[in-house]
Coordinates of C-alpha atoms in Angstrom, one line a residue:
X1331 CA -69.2 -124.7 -138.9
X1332 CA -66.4 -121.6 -139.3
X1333 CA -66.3 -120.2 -136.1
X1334 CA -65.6 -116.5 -137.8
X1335 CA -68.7 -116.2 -139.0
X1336 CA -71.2 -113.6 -136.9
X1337 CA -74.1 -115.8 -137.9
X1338 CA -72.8 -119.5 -136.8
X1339 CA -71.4 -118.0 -133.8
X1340 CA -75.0 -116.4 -133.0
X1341 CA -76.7 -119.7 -133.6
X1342 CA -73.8 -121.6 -131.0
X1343 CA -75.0 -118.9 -128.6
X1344 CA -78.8 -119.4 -129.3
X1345 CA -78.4 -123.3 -128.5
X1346 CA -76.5 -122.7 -125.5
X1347 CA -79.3 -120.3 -124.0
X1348 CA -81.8 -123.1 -124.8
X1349 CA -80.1 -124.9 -121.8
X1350 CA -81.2 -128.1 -123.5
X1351 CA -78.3 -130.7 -123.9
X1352 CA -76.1 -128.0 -126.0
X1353 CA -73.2 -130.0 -126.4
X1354 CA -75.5 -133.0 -128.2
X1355 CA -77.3 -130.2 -130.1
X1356 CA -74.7 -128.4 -131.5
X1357 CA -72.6 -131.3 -132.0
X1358 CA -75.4 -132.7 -134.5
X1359 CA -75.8 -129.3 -136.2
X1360 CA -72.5 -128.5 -136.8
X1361 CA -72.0 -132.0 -138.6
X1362 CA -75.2 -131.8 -140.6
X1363 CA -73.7 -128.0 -141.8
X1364 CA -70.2 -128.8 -142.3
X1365 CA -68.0 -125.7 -143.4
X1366 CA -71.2 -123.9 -145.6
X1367 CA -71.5 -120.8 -143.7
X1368 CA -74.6 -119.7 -142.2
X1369 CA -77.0 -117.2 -143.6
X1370 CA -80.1 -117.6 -141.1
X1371 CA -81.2 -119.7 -137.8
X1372 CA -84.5 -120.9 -135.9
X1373 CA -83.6 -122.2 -132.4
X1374 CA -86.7 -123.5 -130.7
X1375 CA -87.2 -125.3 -127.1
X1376 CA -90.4 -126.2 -126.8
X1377 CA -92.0 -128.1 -123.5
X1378 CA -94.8 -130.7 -123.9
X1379 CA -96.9 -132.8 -120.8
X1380 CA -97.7 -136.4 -121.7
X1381 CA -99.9 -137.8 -119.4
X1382 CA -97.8 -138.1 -116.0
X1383 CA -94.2 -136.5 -117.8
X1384 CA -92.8 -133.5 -119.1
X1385 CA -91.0 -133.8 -122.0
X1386 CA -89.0 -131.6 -123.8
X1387 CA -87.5 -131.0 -127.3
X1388 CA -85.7 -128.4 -129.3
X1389 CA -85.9 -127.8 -133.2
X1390 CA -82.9 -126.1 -135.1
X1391 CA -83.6 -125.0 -138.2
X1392 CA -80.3 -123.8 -140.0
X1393 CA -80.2 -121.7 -144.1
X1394 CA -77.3 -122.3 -145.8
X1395 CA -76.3 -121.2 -149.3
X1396 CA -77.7 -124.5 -150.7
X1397 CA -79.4 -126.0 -148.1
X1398 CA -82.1 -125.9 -145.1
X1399 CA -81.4 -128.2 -142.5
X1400 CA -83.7 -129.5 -139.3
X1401 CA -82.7 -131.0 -136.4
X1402 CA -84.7 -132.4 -133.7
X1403 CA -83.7 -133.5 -130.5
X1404 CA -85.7 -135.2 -128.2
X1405 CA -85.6 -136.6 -125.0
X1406 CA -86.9 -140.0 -123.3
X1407 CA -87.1 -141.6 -120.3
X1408 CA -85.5 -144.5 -119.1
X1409 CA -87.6 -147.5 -121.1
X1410 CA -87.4 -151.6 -121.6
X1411 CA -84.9 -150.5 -124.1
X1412 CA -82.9 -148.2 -121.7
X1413 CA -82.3 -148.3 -118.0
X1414 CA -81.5 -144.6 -118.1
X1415 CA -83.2 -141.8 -119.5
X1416 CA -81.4 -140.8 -122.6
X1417 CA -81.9 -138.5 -125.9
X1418 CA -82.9 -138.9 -130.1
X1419 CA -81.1 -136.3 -132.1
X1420 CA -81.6 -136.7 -136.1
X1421 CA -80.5 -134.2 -138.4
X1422 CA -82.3 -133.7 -142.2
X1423 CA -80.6 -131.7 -145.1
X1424 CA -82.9 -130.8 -147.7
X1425 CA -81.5 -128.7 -151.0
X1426 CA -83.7 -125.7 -151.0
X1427 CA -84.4 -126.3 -154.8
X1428 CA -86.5 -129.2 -153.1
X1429 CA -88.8 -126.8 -151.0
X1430 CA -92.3 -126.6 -152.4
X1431 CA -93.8 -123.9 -149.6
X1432 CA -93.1 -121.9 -146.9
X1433 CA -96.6 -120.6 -144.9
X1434 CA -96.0 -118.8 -142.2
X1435 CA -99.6 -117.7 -140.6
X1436 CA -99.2 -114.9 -138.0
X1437 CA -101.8 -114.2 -134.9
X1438 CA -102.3 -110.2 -134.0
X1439 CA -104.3 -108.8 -131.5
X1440 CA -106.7 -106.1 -132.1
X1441 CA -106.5 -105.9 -136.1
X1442 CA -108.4 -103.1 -136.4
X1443 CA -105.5 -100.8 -135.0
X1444 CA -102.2 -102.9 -136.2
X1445 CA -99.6 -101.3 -137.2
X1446 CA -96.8 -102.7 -139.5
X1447 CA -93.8 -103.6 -137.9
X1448 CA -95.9 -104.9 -134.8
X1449 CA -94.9 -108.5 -133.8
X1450 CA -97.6 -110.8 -134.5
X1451 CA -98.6 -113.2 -130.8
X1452 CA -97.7 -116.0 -132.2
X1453 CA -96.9 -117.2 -135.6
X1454 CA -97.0 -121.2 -137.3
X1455 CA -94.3 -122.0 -139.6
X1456 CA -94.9 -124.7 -142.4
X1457 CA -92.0 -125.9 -144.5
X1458 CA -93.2 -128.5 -147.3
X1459 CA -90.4 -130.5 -149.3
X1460 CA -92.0 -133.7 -150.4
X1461 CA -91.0 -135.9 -147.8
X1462 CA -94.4 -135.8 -145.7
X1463 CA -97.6 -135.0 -147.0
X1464 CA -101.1 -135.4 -145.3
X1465 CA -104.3 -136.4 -147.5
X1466 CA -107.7 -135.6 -146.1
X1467 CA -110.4 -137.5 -148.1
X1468 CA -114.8 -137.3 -147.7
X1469 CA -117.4 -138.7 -149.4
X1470 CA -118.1 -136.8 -152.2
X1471 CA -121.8 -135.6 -153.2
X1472 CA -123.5 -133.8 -156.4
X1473 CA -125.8 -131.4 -156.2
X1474 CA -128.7 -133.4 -156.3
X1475 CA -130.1 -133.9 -152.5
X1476 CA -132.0 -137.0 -153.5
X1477 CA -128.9 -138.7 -155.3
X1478 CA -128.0 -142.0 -153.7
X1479 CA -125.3 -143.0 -156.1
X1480 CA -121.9 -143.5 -154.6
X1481 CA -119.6 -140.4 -156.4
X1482 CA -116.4 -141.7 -154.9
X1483 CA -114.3 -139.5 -152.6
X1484 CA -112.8 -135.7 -152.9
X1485 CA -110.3 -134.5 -150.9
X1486 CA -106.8 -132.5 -150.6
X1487 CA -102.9 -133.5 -150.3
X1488 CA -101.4 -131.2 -148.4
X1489 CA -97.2 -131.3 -147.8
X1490 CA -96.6 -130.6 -144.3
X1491 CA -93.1 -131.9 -143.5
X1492 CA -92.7 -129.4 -140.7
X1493 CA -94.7 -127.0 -138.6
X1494 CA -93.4 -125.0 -135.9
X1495 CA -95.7 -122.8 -133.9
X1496 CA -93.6 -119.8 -132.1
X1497 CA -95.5 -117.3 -129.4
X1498 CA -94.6 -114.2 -127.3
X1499 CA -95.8 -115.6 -124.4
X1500 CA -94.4 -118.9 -124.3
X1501 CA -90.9 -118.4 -126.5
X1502 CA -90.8 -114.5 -125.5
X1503 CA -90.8 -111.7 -128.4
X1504 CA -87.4 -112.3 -130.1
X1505 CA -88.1 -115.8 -130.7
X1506 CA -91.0 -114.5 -132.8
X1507 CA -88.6 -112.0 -134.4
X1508 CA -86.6 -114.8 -135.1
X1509 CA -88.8 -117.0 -136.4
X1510 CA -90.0 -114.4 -138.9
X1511 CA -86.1 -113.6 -139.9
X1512 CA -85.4 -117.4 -140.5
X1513 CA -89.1 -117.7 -142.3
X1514 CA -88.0 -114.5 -144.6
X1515 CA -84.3 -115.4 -145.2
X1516 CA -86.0 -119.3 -146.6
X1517 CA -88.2 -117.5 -148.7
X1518 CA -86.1 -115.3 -150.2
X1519 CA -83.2 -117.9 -150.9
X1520 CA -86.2 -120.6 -152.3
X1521 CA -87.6 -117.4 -154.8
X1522 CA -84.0 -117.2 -156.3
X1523 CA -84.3 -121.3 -157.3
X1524 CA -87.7 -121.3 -159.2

């Protein structure tokens, strides 16, 4: 990463406030970017209970000029495999001619009197590319209720490489602002490509 840029050194500062492993993180994402420079950034910590642990993880999402990169740390504790507790980073680069949708669903309270500009609660980000898809398949039927025939199945492919789900109350408002910067920025670069 150049370390001139306002942008890469804004990102740096957003993993170091995450508190979680920033050397490691940063250390992956600045290999994964190399020397682009970088227009737009999603740091996100997120906190999860399984069973009898807590487990943590943090998702950086990076815009470059030509690419959107993820990366995903995680951590684990100490296994079979591992005596110690220890951590998974991966990094993916994806060209952002290869980005099929961007949703971004946003939660507000009391619609009836929003006003624009408002921070939504919470919003979901989905990033498709191709490199995950879910199918969800049922019987299907014709119209006939006493048909017995077997018609096969119906059902929808949906490509869901990535969600991230963002709130006020758990990631604090400018997280949310955030998000919705970084989900803006994606779209606008991915409109110029098709």
């Amino acid at each position: 990463m150049a370390k001139t840029s306002t942008t890469t050194q804004g990102l740096r500062a957003a993993i170091e406030r995450s508190g979680y492993y920033p050397a490691l993180v940063a250390e992956a994402v600045e290999a994964a970017v190399g020397g682009e420079p970088v227009r737009s950034y999603l740091v996100h910590q997120e906190t999860t209970f399984d069973q009898n642990e807590v487990r943590r993880h943090v998702t950086v999402l990076v815009l470059t000029g030509n690419r959107f990169i993820v990366s995903h740390t995680d951590e684990q504790a100490a296994d079979s495999t591992s005596a110690t507790p220890y951590a998974t980073t991966s990094t993916e680069s994806v060209k952002l001619g290869r980005i099929s949708s961007i949703v971004v669903s946003r939660v507000v309270a009391n619609p009836e009197s929003y006003t624009p500009g408002t921070l939504p609660r919470e919003i979901v980000l989905t990033i498709g590319w191709g490199a995950v898809s879910r199918i969800d398949l049922e019987p299907a039927a014709c119209g006939d209720p006493d048909c017995e025939a077997d018609h096969g199945y119906t059902g929808n492919s949906t490509a869901d490489d990535l969600s991230l789900r963002v709130s006020e109350a758990g990631d604090g408002p400018e997280t949310v602002r955030q998000a919705l910067v970084f989900a803006q920025a994606l779209s606008e670069a991915t409109a110029d490509l098709h």
